PDB file of C-alpha atoms in Angstrom:
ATOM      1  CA  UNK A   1      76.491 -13.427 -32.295  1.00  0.00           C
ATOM      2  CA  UNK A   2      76.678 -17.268 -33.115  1.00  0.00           C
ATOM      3  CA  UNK A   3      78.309 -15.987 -36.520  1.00  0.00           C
ATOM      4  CA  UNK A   4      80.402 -13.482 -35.886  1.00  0.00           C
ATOM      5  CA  UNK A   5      83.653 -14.760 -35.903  1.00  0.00           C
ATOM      6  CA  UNK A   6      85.356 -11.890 -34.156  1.00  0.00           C
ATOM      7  CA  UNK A   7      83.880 -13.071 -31.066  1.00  0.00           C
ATOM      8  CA  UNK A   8      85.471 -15.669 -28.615  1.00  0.00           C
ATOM      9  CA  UNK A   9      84.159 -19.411 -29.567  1.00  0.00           C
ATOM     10  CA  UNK A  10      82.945 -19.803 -26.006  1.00  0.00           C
ATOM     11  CA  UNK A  11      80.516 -16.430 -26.560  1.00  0.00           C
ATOM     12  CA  UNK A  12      79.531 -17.891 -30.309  1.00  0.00           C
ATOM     13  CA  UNK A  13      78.736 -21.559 -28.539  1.00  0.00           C
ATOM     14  CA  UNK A  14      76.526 -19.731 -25.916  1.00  0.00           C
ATOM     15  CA  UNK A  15      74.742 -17.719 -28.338  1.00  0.00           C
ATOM     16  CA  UNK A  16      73.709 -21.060 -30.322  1.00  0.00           C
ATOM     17  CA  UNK A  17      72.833 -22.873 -27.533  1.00  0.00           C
ATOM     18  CA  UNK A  18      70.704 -20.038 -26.695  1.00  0.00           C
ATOM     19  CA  UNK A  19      69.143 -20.136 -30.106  1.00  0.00           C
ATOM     20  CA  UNK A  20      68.340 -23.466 -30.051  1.00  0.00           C
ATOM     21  CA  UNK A  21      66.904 -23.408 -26.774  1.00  0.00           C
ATOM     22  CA  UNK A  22      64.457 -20.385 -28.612  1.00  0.00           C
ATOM     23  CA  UNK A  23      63.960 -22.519 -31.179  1.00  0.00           C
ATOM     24  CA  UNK A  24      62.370 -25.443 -28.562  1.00  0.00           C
ATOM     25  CA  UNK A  25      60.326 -22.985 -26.750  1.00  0.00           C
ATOM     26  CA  UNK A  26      58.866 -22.070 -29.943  1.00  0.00           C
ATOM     27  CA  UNK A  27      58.216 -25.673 -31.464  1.00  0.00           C
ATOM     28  CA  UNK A  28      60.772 -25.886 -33.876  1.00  0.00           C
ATOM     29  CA  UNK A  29      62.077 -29.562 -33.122  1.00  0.00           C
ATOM     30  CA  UNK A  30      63.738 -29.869 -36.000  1.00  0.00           C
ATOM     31  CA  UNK A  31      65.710 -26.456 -36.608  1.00  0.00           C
ATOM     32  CA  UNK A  32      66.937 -27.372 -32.501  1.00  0.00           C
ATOM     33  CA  UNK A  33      67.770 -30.919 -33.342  1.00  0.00           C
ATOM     34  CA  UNK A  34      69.848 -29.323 -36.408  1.00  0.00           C
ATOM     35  CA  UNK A  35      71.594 -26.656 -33.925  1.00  0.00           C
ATOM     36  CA  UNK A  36      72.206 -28.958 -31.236  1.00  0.00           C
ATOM     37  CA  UNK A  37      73.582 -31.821 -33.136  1.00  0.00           C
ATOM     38  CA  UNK A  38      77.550 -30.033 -33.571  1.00  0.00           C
ATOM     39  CA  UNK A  39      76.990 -28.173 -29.819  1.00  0.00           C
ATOM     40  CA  UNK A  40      76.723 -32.147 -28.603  1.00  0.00           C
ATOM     41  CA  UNK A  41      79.742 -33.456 -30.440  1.00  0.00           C
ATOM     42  CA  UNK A  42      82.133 -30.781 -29.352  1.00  0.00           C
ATOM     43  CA  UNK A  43      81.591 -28.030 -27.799  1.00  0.00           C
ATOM     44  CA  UNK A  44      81.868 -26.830 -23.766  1.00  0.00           C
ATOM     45  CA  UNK A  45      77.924 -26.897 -23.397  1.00  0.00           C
ATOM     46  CA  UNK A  46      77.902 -30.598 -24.571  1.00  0.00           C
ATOM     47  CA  UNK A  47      76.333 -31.994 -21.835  1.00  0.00           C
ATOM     48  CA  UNK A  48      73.366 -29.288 -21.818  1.00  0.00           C
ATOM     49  CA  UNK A  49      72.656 -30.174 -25.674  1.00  0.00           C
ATOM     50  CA  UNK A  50      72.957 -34.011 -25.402  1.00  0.00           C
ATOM     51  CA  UNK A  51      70.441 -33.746 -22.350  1.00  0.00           C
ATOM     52  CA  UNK A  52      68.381 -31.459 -24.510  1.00  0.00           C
ATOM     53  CA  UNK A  53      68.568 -34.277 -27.755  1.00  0.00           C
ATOM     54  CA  UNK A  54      67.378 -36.903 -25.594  1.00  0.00           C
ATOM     55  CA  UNK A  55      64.648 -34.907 -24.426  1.00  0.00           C
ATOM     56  CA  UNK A  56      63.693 -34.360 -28.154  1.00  0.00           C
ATOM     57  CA  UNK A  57      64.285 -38.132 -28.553  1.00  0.00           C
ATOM     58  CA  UNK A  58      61.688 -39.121 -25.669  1.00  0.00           C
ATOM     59  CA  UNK A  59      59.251 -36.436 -26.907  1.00  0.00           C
ATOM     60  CA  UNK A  60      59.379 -38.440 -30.089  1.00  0.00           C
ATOM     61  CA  UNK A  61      59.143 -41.603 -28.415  1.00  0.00           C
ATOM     62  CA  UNK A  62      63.111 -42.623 -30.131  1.00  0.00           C
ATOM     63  CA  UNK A  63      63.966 -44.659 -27.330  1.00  0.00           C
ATOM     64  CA  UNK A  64      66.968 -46.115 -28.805  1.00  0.00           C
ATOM     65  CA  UNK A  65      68.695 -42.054 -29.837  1.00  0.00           C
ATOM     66  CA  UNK A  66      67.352 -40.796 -26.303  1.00  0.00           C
ATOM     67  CA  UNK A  67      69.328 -43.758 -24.304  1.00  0.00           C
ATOM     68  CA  UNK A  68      72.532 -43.377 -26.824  1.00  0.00           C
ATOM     69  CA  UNK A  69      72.130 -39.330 -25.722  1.00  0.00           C
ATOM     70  CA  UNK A  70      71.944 -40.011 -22.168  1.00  0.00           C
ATOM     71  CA  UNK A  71      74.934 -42.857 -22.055  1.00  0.00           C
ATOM     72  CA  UNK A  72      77.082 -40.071 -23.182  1.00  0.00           C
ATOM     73  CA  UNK A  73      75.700 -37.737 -20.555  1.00  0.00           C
ATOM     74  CA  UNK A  74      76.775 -40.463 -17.792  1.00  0.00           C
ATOM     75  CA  UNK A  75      80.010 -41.399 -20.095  1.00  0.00           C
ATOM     76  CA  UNK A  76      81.456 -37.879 -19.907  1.00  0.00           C
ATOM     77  CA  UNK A  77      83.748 -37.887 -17.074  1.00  0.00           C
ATOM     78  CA  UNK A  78      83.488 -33.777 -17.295  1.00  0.00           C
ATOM     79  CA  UNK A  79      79.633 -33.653 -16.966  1.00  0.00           C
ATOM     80  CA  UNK A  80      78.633 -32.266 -13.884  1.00  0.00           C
ATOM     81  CA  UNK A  81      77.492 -35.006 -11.029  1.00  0.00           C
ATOM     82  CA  UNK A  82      73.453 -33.315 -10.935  1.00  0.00           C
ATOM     83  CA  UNK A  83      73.203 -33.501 -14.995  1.00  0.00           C
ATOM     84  CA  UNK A  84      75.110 -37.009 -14.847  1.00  0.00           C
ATOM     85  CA  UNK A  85      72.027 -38.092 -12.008  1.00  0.00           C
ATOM     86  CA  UNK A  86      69.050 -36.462 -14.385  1.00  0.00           C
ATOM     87  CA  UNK A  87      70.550 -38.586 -17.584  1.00  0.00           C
ATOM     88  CA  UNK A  88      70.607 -41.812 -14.754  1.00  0.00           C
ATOM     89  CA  UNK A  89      67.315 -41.082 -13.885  1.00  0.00           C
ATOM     90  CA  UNK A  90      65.952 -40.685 -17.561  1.00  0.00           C
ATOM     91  CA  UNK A  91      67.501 -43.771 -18.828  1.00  0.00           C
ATOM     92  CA  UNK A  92      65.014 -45.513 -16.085  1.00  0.00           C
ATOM     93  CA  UNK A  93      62.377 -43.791 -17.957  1.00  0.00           C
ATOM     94  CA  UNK A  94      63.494 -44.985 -21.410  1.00  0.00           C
ATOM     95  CA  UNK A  95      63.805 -48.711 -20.407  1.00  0.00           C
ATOM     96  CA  UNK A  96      60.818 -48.562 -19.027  1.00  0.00           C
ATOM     97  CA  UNK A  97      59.144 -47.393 -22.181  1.00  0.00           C
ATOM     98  CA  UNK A  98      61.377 -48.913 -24.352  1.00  0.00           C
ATOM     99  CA  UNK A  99      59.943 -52.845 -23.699  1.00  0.00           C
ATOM    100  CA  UNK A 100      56.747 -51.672 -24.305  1.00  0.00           C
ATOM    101  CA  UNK A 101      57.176 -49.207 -27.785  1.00  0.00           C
ATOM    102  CA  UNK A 102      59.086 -52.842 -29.064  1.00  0.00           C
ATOM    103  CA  UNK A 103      55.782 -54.854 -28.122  1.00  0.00           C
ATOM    104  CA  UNK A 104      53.025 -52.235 -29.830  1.00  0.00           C
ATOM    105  CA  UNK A 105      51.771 -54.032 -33.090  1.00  0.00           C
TER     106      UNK A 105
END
């Protein structure tokens, strides 16, 4: 469906969100981080893949790409108000960790 260009872009952006939510639940960071990355720049399920970057980000203890992913959460004047609060409340999380990841030898 994510390639079939017949369909509505909406139904095609769905579908590859979809796969790259599959492709988390089966451990494949990487082949989600590469689906996600053009669903976060422009798409209508933005928000939902930026949230799901940083969450790749803080898995990987990136710090610095998890709070850039979670500014644009709060940034994006369209993002609903409960996904705009669970970016707020992860961006504690990252400068919390974030002093101490700069202070490890």
């Amino acid at each position: 469906l994510a390639n079939d260009s017949s369909l509505d872009p909406l139904l095609r952006d769905t579908a590859k969100l979809r796969a790259a939510l599959a492709r988390l639940d089966a451990g494949e960071a990487d082949a989600a981080k590469a689906a996600l990355e053009p669903l976060a720049a422009s798409s209508p399920y933005r928000v939902s893949a930026r949230l799901a970057l940083a969450s790749l980000a803080l898995s990987a203890k990136d710090y610095t790409t998890a709070g850039k992913r979670l500014e644009e959460v709060i940034s994006d004047a369209e993002a609903p108000g409960a996904d705009r609060q669970t970016a707020q409340t992860l961006l504690g999380l990252v400068a919390s960790q974030a002093p101490r990841a700069a202070a490890k030898p």
